[in-house]
Coordinates of C-alpha atoms and ligand atoms in Angstrom, one line a residue:
M1 CA 118.8 140.9 102.3
R2 CA 116.1 138.3 103.0
L3 CA 116.4 137.0 106.5
I4 CA 116.0 133.2 106.9
T5 CA 115.1 132.0 110.4
R6 CA 116.5 128.9 112.0
R7 CA 113.0 127.2 111.3
G8 CA 113.4 128.0 107.6
F9 CA 110.7 130.9 107.6
G10 CA 111.3 134.3 106.3
K11 CA 111.0 137.0 109.0
A12 CA 107.6 138.1 108.1
A13 CA 106.3 134.4 107.6
A14 CA 107.8 133.5 110.9
A15 CA 106.0 136.4 112.7
T16 CA 102.6 135.0 111.2
A17 CA 103.4 131.4 112.0
A18 CA 104.0 132.5 115.6
V19 CA 100.6 134.2 116.0
C20 CA 99.0 131.2 114.5
S21 CA 100.7 129.0 117.0
G22 CA 99.8 131.1 119.9
M23 CA 103.6 132.1 120.8
T24 CA 105.5 135.0 120.7
L25 CA 108.0 135.5 117.9
P26 CA 111.0 134.9 120.2
E27 CA 109.4 131.8 121.5
F28 CA 108.4 130.4 118.2
L29 CA 112.0 130.9 116.8
L30 CA 113.5 129.1 119.9
A31 CA 110.9 126.2 120.0
E32 CA 111.9 123.0 118.1
P33 CA 109.6 122.0 115.5
K34 CA 107.1 119.3 116.7
P35 CA 107.2 116.3 114.3
V36 CA 103.7 114.7 113.5
R37 CA 103.8 111.3 115.0
L38 CA 100.7 109.1 114.7
A39 CA 101.2 106.6 117.2
F40 CA 99.2 103.1 117.1
P41 CA 97.8 101.6 120.1
K42 CA 100.2 99.4 122.1
G43 CA 100.4 95.8 121.1
F44 CA 99.3 96.8 117.5
V45 CA 100.1 93.7 115.3
W46 CA 102.4 94.6 112.3
G47 CA 102.7 92.1 109.8
C48 CA 103.1 91.0 106.2
A49 CA 100.9 88.7 104.2
T50 CA 101.4 86.2 101.3
A51 CA 99.6 83.2 99.8
A52 CA 100.7 79.6 99.1
Y53 CA 100.4 79.5 95.4
Q54 CA 101.8 83.1 94.9
V55 CA 105.1 82.4 96.9
E56 CA 105.8 78.8 97.5
G57 CA 106.6 77.1 94.2
G58 CA 107.6 73.3 94.8
V59 CA 104.2 72.3 93.1
A60 CA 105.2 68.8 92.3
E61 CA 107.1 68.1 95.5
D62 CA 106.5 66.0 98.5
G63 CA 103.2 64.5 97.3
R64 CA 101.2 67.9 96.6
G65 CA 98.1 67.5 94.5
A66 CA 97.4 69.7 91.6
S67 CA 95.3 72.7 92.2
I68 CA 93.0 74.6 89.7
W69 CA 95.7 77.3 89.5
D70 CA 98.1 74.9 88.2
T71 CA 96.1 73.8 85.4
F72 CA 94.8 77.4 84.6
S73 CA 98.3 78.9 84.6
H74 CA 99.7 76.3 82.3
Q75 CA 96.9 76.9 79.7
P76 CA 98.2 79.2 77.2
G77 CA 96.9 82.7 77.1
N78 CA 95.6 82.8 80.6
I79 CA 98.7 84.4 82.3
N80 CA 100.8 87.4 81.2
H81 CA 103.9 86.1 79.5
G82 CA 102.8 82.6 80.2
D83 CA 104.0 82.6 83.7
N84 CA 103.0 80.2 86.4
G85 CA 103.5 79.4 90.1
D86 CA 105.7 76.5 89.6
V87 CA 108.8 77.9 91.1
T88 CA 107.9 81.7 91.8
D89 CA 109.7 82.7 95.1
D90 CA 110.6 79.3 95.9
S91 CA 109.5 79.7 99.6
Y92 CA 108.9 76.0 99.7
H93 CA 112.6 75.8 100.1
R94 CA 113.7 79.4 101.3
W95 CA 111.0 79.7 104.0
K96 CA 113.8 80.3 106.5
E97 CA 115.3 83.0 104.8
D98 CA 111.8 84.5 104.4
V99 CA 111.2 84.2 108.0
A100 CA 114.5 86.0 108.5
L101 CA 113.2 88.7 106.4
L102 CA 110.0 89.2 108.6
K103 CA 112.1 89.3 111.6
G104 CA 114.5 91.8 110.2
L105 CA 111.5 94.1 109.6
G106 CA 110.4 93.6 113.2
T107 CA 107.1 92.2 112.2
K108 CA 105.0 90.7 114.9
G109 CA 102.7 88.6 112.7
Y110 CA 102.9 86.6 109.3
R111 CA 99.8 86.0 107.3
F112 CA 100.2 82.9 105.0
S113 CA 98.1 80.6 103.5
V114 CA 98.0 76.6 103.7
A115 CA 98.0 74.8 100.2
W116 CA 94.9 72.6 100.5
P117 CA 96.4 70.3 97.9
R118 CA 99.5 69.8 100.1
I119 CA 97.4 68.6 102.9
F120 CA 94.9 66.7 100.9
P121 CA 96.2 66.0 97.4
T122 CA 92.7 65.1 96.2
G123 CA 90.9 67.5 98.2
K124 CA 89.7 65.0 100.8
A125 CA 91.6 62.8 103.4
P126 CA 93.9 60.8 103.6
L127 CA 96.7 63.2 104.7
N128 CA 99.8 63.9 102.7
P129 CA 102.3 64.0 105.7
K130 CA 105.1 65.7 103.9
G131 CA 102.7 68.5 103.1
L132 CA 101.8 69.3 106.5
E133 CA 105.4 69.0 107.9
Y134 CA 106.3 72.2 105.6
Y135 CA 103.6 74.1 107.6
D136 CA 104.8 72.7 110.9
R137 CA 108.3 73.8 110.1
L138 CA 107.2 77.3 109.2
V139 CA 105.0 77.7 112.3
D140 CA 107.8 76.6 114.5
E141 CA 110.3 78.9 112.7
L142 CA 108.0 81.8 113.1
L143 CA 107.2 81.3 116.7
K144 CA 111.0 80.8 117.5
N145 CA 111.5 84.3 116.1
G146 CA 108.6 85.8 118.0
I147 CA 106.2 86.2 114.9
A148 CA 102.6 85.0 115.4
P149 CA 101.3 82.9 112.5
Y150 CA 98.1 84.1 111.1
V151 CA 97.1 81.2 109.0
T152 CA 94.5 81.5 105.9
M153 CA 92.9 78.2 105.1
F154 CA 92.1 78.8 101.5
H155 CA 93.6 81.6 99.1
W156 CA 92.3 80.3 95.9
D157 CA 94.4 77.0 95.2
L158 CA 91.6 74.5 95.2
P159 CA 92.5 71.0 94.8
E160 CA 91.8 70.0 90.9
A161 CA 90.6 66.6 91.9
L162 CA 87.3 68.0 93.6
P163 CA 84.3 67.3 91.0
G164 CA 82.9 70.6 89.9
G165 CA 85.0 72.8 92.2
W166 CA 83.0 75.5 93.7
Q167 CA 80.0 74.7 91.6
S168 CA 79.5 71.7 93.7
R169 CA 78.0 72.0 97.3
D170 CA 80.2 69.0 98.3
T171 CA 83.4 71.4 98.1
A172 CA 82.0 73.4 101.0
Y173 CA 81.9 70.3 103.1
A174 CA 85.2 69.1 101.8
F175 CA 86.7 72.4 102.8
A176 CA 85.1 72.1 106.3
D177 CA 86.9 68.7 106.7
Y178 CA 90.2 70.2 105.6
A179 CA 90.0 73.3 107.8
G180 CA 89.1 71.3 110.6
F181 CA 92.0 68.9 110.2
V182 CA 94.4 71.9 109.8
A183 CA 93.0 73.5 112.8
K184 CA 93.6 70.3 114.9
R185 CA 97.2 69.9 113.7
L186 CA 98.4 73.4 113.8
G187 CA 95.9 74.8 116.4
D188 CA 98.4 74.0 119.4
R189 CA 100.6 76.8 117.9
V190 CA 98.4 78.8 115.6
Q191 CA 96.0 81.2 117.6
H192 CA 94.6 83.1 114.6
F193 CA 92.8 81.3 111.5
M194 CA 91.1 82.7 108.6
T195 CA 88.7 80.5 106.5
T196 CA 88.9 82.1 103.1
N197 CA 90.4 85.0 101.2
E198 CA 88.3 87.3 99.1
F199 CA 85.1 85.6 98.0
D200 CA 84.6 87.5 94.8
S201 CA 88.2 87.0 93.6
F202 CA 87.7 83.1 93.4
T203 CA 83.9 83.0 92.8
D204 CA 83.3 86.0 90.3
D205 CA 86.7 86.0 88.8
G206 CA 86.9 82.3 88.5
Y207 CA 83.3 81.6 87.4
K208 CA 81.7 84.7 85.9
S209 CA 84.6 86.8 84.1
G210 CA 86.9 83.6 83.8
V211 CA 89.9 85.7 84.4
S212 CA 90.9 83.5 87.2
A213 CA 91.0 79.7 87.6
P214 CA 89.0 77.7 86.7
G215 CA 88.4 80.4 83.9
L216 CA 84.6 79.7 83.5
K217 CA 81.7 82.1 82.3
L218 CA 78.5 80.8 84.1
D219 CA 75.2 82.5 83.8
A220 CA 73.9 84.6 86.8
A221 CA 72.1 81.6 88.6
G222 CA 75.3 79.5 88.3
V223 CA 77.5 82.3 89.6
N224 CA 75.3 83.0 92.6
Q225 CA 75.1 79.3 93.6
V226 CA 79.0 79.2 93.4
R227 CA 79.2 82.4 95.7
H228 CA 76.5 80.6 98.0
H229 CA 78.9 77.5 98.1
A230 CA 81.8 79.9 98.9
I231 CA 80.1 81.4 102.0
L232 CA 78.7 78.2 103.0
A233 CA 82.3 76.7 103.0
H234 CA 83.2 79.6 105.2
G235 CA 80.5 79.1 107.6
L236 CA 81.0 75.4 107.9
G237 CA 84.8 76.1 108.0
V238 CA 84.4 78.3 111.2
Q239 CA 82.5 75.5 112.8
A240 CA 85.0 72.9 112.1
I241 CA 87.9 75.0 113.2
R242 CA 86.1 75.8 116.5
A243 CA 85.4 72.0 117.0
H244 CA 89.1 71.2 116.5
A245 CA 91.2 73.9 117.8
P246 CA 91.8 74.5 121.4
A247 CA 89.2 76.9 123.1
G248 CA 90.3 80.5 122.7
T249 CA 91.6 80.0 119.1
K250 CA 90.4 83.2 117.2
V251 CA 88.6 82.5 113.9
G252 CA 87.8 85.0 111.3
L253 CA 88.1 85.6 107.6
A254 CA 89.9 88.0 105.1
E255 CA 87.3 89.6 102.8
D256 CA 87.8 92.4 100.3
P257 CA 84.5 94.1 100.7
K258 CA 83.6 97.0 98.2
L259 CA 84.6 99.9 100.2
Y260 CA 82.9 103.5 99.9
C261 CA 83.9 106.9 101.3
P262 CA 81.4 109.7 101.5
V263 CA 81.8 112.7 99.2
M264 CA 81.5 114.9 102.2
E265 CA 81.5 114.0 105.9
T266 CA 78.0 115.0 106.5
P267 CA 75.4 112.6 108.1
E268 CA 73.4 112.1 104.9
H269 CA 76.4 111.1 102.9
I270 CA 77.6 108.9 105.7
E271 CA 74.5 107.2 105.9
A272 CA 74.6 106.7 102.1
V273 CA 77.9 105.0 102.5
R274 CA 76.4 102.5 104.9
K275 CA 73.6 101.7 102.6
A276 CA 75.8 101.3 99.4
F277 CA 78.1 99.1 101.6
R278 CA 75.2 96.6 102.8
D279 CA 73.8 96.6 99.1
N280 CA 77.1 96.0 97.2
N281 CA 78.5 93.4 99.6
A282 CA 75.0 91.6 99.6
P283 CA 76.3 88.2 98.2
F284 CA 79.0 87.8 100.9
L285 CA 79.7 89.8 104.1
A286 CA 76.2 91.0 104.5
P287 CA 74.7 87.3 104.9
I288 CA 77.6 86.2 106.9
L289 CA 76.9 89.2 109.5
D290 CA 73.0 89.5 109.0
G291 CA 72.3 85.8 108.7
K292 CA 70.3 86.4 105.6
Y293 CA 70.7 87.8 102.2
P294 CA 69.4 91.5 101.9
D295 CA 66.0 91.6 100.5
S296 CA 67.1 94.0 97.8
Y297 CA 69.6 91.6 96.7
L298 CA 67.1 88.6 96.4
A299 CA 64.7 90.9 94.6
R300 CA 67.3 92.0 92.2
E301 CA 68.5 88.5 91.4
G302 CA 64.9 87.1 91.1
A303 CA 64.8 83.6 89.7
N304 CA 68.8 83.5 89.7
A305 CA 69.0 84.0 93.5
P306 CA 71.0 81.3 95.2
K307 CA 69.2 77.9 96.3
V308 CA 69.7 78.0 100.1
A309 CA 69.2 74.7 102.0
E310 CA 67.7 74.5 105.7
G311 CA 70.5 75.4 108.2
D312 CA 72.9 77.1 105.6
M313 CA 72.3 80.5 106.9
K314 CA 72.8 79.5 110.4
A315 CA 76.2 78.1 109.3
I316 CA 76.9 80.9 107.3
S317 CA 76.3 83.5 110.0
S318 CA 78.5 81.6 112.7
P319 CA 79.8 84.1 115.0
L320 CA 83.3 85.5 114.3
D321 CA 86.2 86.7 116.6
F322 CA 87.6 89.0 113.9
I323 CA 86.9 90.4 110.5
G324 CA 89.8 90.8 108.3
M325 CA 89.6 93.4 105.8
N326 CA 91.6 93.5 102.6
C327 CA 91.8 97.1 101.4
Y328 CA 93.2 98.4 98.0
H329 CA 90.8 101.2 96.8
G330 CA 87.2 102.5 97.2
D331 CA 84.6 104.5 95.5
Y332 CA 83.1 107.8 96.6
V333 CA 79.3 108.0 97.4
R334 CA 76.7 110.6 97.8
A335 CA 73.2 110.7 99.1
D336 CA 70.5 111.0 96.6
D337 CA 66.6 111.0 96.2
S338 CA 66.6 107.6 94.5
K339 CA 65.0 104.4 95.9
Q340 CA 68.3 103.1 97.2
G341 CA 69.1 106.5 98.6
Y342 CA 72.6 106.7 97.4
A343 CA 74.7 107.0 94.1
I344 CA 78.2 105.8 93.5
E345 CA 80.1 108.7 91.8
P346 CA 81.6 108.0 88.4
V347 CA 85.4 107.9 88.4
P348 CA 86.8 111.0 86.7
T349 CA 89.5 110.1 83.9
S350 CA 91.9 112.0 85.8
H351 CA 91.6 110.2 89.0
P352 CA 95.0 109.2 90.2
H353 CA 95.9 105.5 90.2
M354 CA 98.9 103.4 91.2
A355 CA 101.0 101.0 88.7
S356 CA 98.0 98.8 88.6
T357 CA 95.1 101.0 87.2
W358 CA 92.5 99.0 89.3
I359 CA 94.2 100.6 92.4
R360 CA 92.6 104.0 92.3
L361 CA 94.1 106.2 95.0
S362 CA 91.5 106.7 97.8
P363 CA 93.3 106.2 101.3
E364 CA 90.1 107.1 103.3
C365 CA 88.6 104.0 102.3
I366 CA 90.6 102.0 104.9
Y367 CA 89.1 104.5 107.5
W368 CA 85.5 104.3 106.0
G369 CA 85.8 100.4 105.5
V370 CA 86.5 99.9 109.3
R371 CA 84.0 102.6 110.4
T372 CA 81.2 101.3 108.2
I373 CA 81.8 97.6 109.2
C374 CA 81.7 98.4 112.9
E375 CA 78.6 100.8 112.6
L376 CA 76.6 98.3 110.6
W377 CA 77.3 95.3 112.7
P378 CA 78.4 96.6 116.2
E379 CA 77.5 93.5 118.0
K380 CA 79.0 91.0 115.3
V381 CA 82.5 92.6 114.9
P382 CA 84.4 92.3 118.0
L383 CA 87.8 93.1 116.3
M384 CA 89.2 93.9 113.0
Y385 CA 92.5 93.4 111.1
I386 CA 93.5 94.7 107.8
T387 CA 94.6 91.5 106.4
E388 CA 96.0 93.1 103.1
N389 CA 96.9 96.6 102.0
G390 CA 99.6 97.5 99.5
T391 CA 100.2 98.3 95.9
S392 CA 102.1 97.5 92.7
S393 CA 104.8 99.9 91.5
D394 CA 106.8 100.0 88.5
D395 CA 109.9 99.0 90.5
V396 CA 113.2 99.4 89.0
L397 CA 116.5 97.7 90.6
T398 CA 119.4 100.1 90.1
A399 CA 122.8 99.1 89.3
D400 CA 123.7 99.5 93.1
G401 CA 121.1 97.5 94.1
R402 CA 118.4 100.0 95.2
V403 CA 114.5 100.2 94.5
E404 CA 113.2 103.6 95.3
D405 CA 109.6 102.9 95.3
V406 CA 108.6 106.4 96.7
D407 CA 105.1 105.7 95.2
R408 CA 104.5 102.7 97.3
V409 CA 105.7 104.5 100.4
M410 CA 103.3 107.5 99.5
Y411 CA 100.5 105.0 99.2
L412 CA 101.2 103.0 102.5
R413 CA 101.7 106.3 104.4
A414 CA 98.4 107.6 103.2
H415 CA 96.6 104.5 104.2
L416 CA 98.1 104.1 107.5
T417 CA 97.3 107.8 108.4
Q418 CA 93.7 107.0 107.8
L419 CA 93.8 103.7 109.7
H420 CA 95.5 105.7 112.6
R421 CA 92.2 107.9 112.4
A422 CA 90.2 104.7 112.8
A423 CA 92.2 103.4 115.8
E424 CA 92.3 107.0 117.4
E425 CA 88.4 107.2 117.1
G426 CA 88.3 103.8 119.0
Y427 CA 87.3 101.4 116.3
P428 CA 88.7 98.1 117.3
V429 CA 91.5 97.6 114.7
K430 CA 94.2 95.3 116.2
G431 CA 96.7 94.7 113.3
Y432 CA 97.8 95.6 109.8
F433 CA 99.3 93.1 107.2
L434 CA 101.1 94.6 104.4
W435 CA 100.6 92.9 101.0
S436 CA 103.0 91.8 100.4
L437 CA 106.5 90.7 101.9
M438 CA 108.1 90.0 98.6
D439 CA 107.3 90.2 94.9
N440 CA 105.4 87.2 93.8
F441 CA 103.1 85.6 91.2
E442 CA 100.5 88.1 90.9
W443 CA 97.8 85.7 89.4
S444 CA 97.0 86.5 85.7
D445 CA 99.3 89.4 85.7
G446 CA 102.2 86.8 86.4
F447 CA 105.6 88.4 87.7
S448 CA 105.4 91.6 85.8
T449 CA 103.2 93.2 88.4
R450 CA 105.3 93.5 91.8
F451 CA 103.7 94.1 95.1
G452 CA 106.4 93.2 97.5
I453 CA 108.4 95.5 99.9
Y454 CA 111.5 93.1 99.2
Y455 CA 112.3 93.0 95.3
V456 CA 112.7 89.4 94.0
D457 CA 115.1 88.6 91.2
F458 CA 113.2 85.6 90.1
K459 CA 116.1 84.0 88.2
S460 CA 118.8 84.2 91.2
Q461 CA 115.9 84.3 93.8
K462 CA 117.7 87.2 95.6
R463 CA 115.7 89.3 97.9
T464 CA 116.5 93.1 98.0
P465 CA 114.7 95.4 100.4
K466 CA 113.0 98.4 98.7
L467 CA 112.8 101.9 100.2
S468 CA 109.3 100.7 101.4
A469 CA 110.9 97.9 103.5
E470 CA 113.1 100.4 105.1
W471 CA 110.2 102.6 105.7
Y472 CA 108.0 99.8 107.1
R473 CA 110.7 98.7 109.6
A474 CA 111.0 102.1 110.9
T475 CA 107.2 102.4 111.2
I476 CA 107.0 99.2 113.0
A477 CA 109.9 100.2 115.3
A478 CA 108.1 103.4 116.2
N479 CA 104.8 101.8 116.3
A480 CA 103.7 105.1 114.7
V481 CA 103.7 106.8 111.2
E482 CA 106.2 109.6 111.2
Ligands
BGC501 C1 94.7 89.0 96.8 C2 96.3 88.9 96.6 C3 96.7 89.7 95.4 C4 96.6 91.1 95.8 C5 97.0 92.1 94.6 C6 94.3 90.6 96.7 O1 93.1 90.7 96.1 O2 94.2 88.4 98.1 O3 96.4 87.6 96.5 O4 98.0 89.4 95.1 O5 95.2 91.4 95.9 O6 96.3 91.8 93.4

């Protein structure tokens, strides 16, 4: 008869396992198995993230102006199933309930965005007082529940009334005025502000491919100028926030840099990752941290390179207190003999991906993203946060009210394991914001793509915790991945 030991091994396997663990067989059989526990640093900020247009609804309430996303989502053919953000999660009314969800998870931080057209309906002063009151209430409720607000000033809902949108340099100045104003009014309670969320998502997607608002397809010169105005807005915004918020307020941004992992962890491939990172983040993060566009980018763009006015680069490279990195997937890179010194590996058709095909499974990218940024700009990056990480899943609500999103849990665990490696090796990662607290308006995908750890029934507005919410609660409580 086959003997099964108390640790589930057959007798022969137990003897081998005992040798491997340096114990005698009896010691091994008596010892309790040691669970793997990846503890995060003390004080690590566990949070969730959302964005105004994706969760608030209430688009025509209390004097809010129109944003380019209202217009875009109402144009037929732009959004899956003709969905729009008019109501979405109705967080404009259910904010208390949503703060209670955050509290129930044990989160210490909530990253949300302020809707610019609620504050300044035309993009510029005067203030719409009722718009500001909404964020006053939200901030107060968060603080009452021991949750720190992390406020993004711009998550794509640009006031429609601003002439030319991001094609106009004036928009950068309007943004700085708006950001300074919000910092002045919320800065007595909010200690962390982010200027903008994901440059390429509102510049390239909005003005190059046109899949996002305002849905334009400009030529290369036009796109580069839009990109330049976006980073200029960020830089001027940093200065305005610092000028209006109390001393000590932390200012950063939330960016989704193109992320790269080495095919093998050897010095030459790691160096190739650094080259690929700077080169492919040339329009955004590189000038923000270097104070100039990379020469290779300017050479590549030639006559289409952005027009830079005097003083722009100084503003753009204003010092930051932290870099927020949004992270969903990365590519694999190898060193080669080419002039640029690296090659980005083609993606095999068999490469696994999540429900959204663009989320190719590559959890090491969170480690390599943090490490590469810290290695490239050691002086410029005092702290890092993961400002977004998460995945869509084909969630199914069972008749008895469960959502067993094991794939999302697998994805999150894999990324947090890699983030733990970064923290363990001493990279200054201070917190992690899961995208997203609840299912919401997923831009051009509408409501069919679900990213939440709470399932939302968009008819009844009922929020149901998924397995991932249970898992995240346990992770936060343990301050560890177990
Ligand atoms: C954006 C979110 C979006 C998420 C999932 C990020 O790029 O900041 O607004 O919902 O990805 O697509």
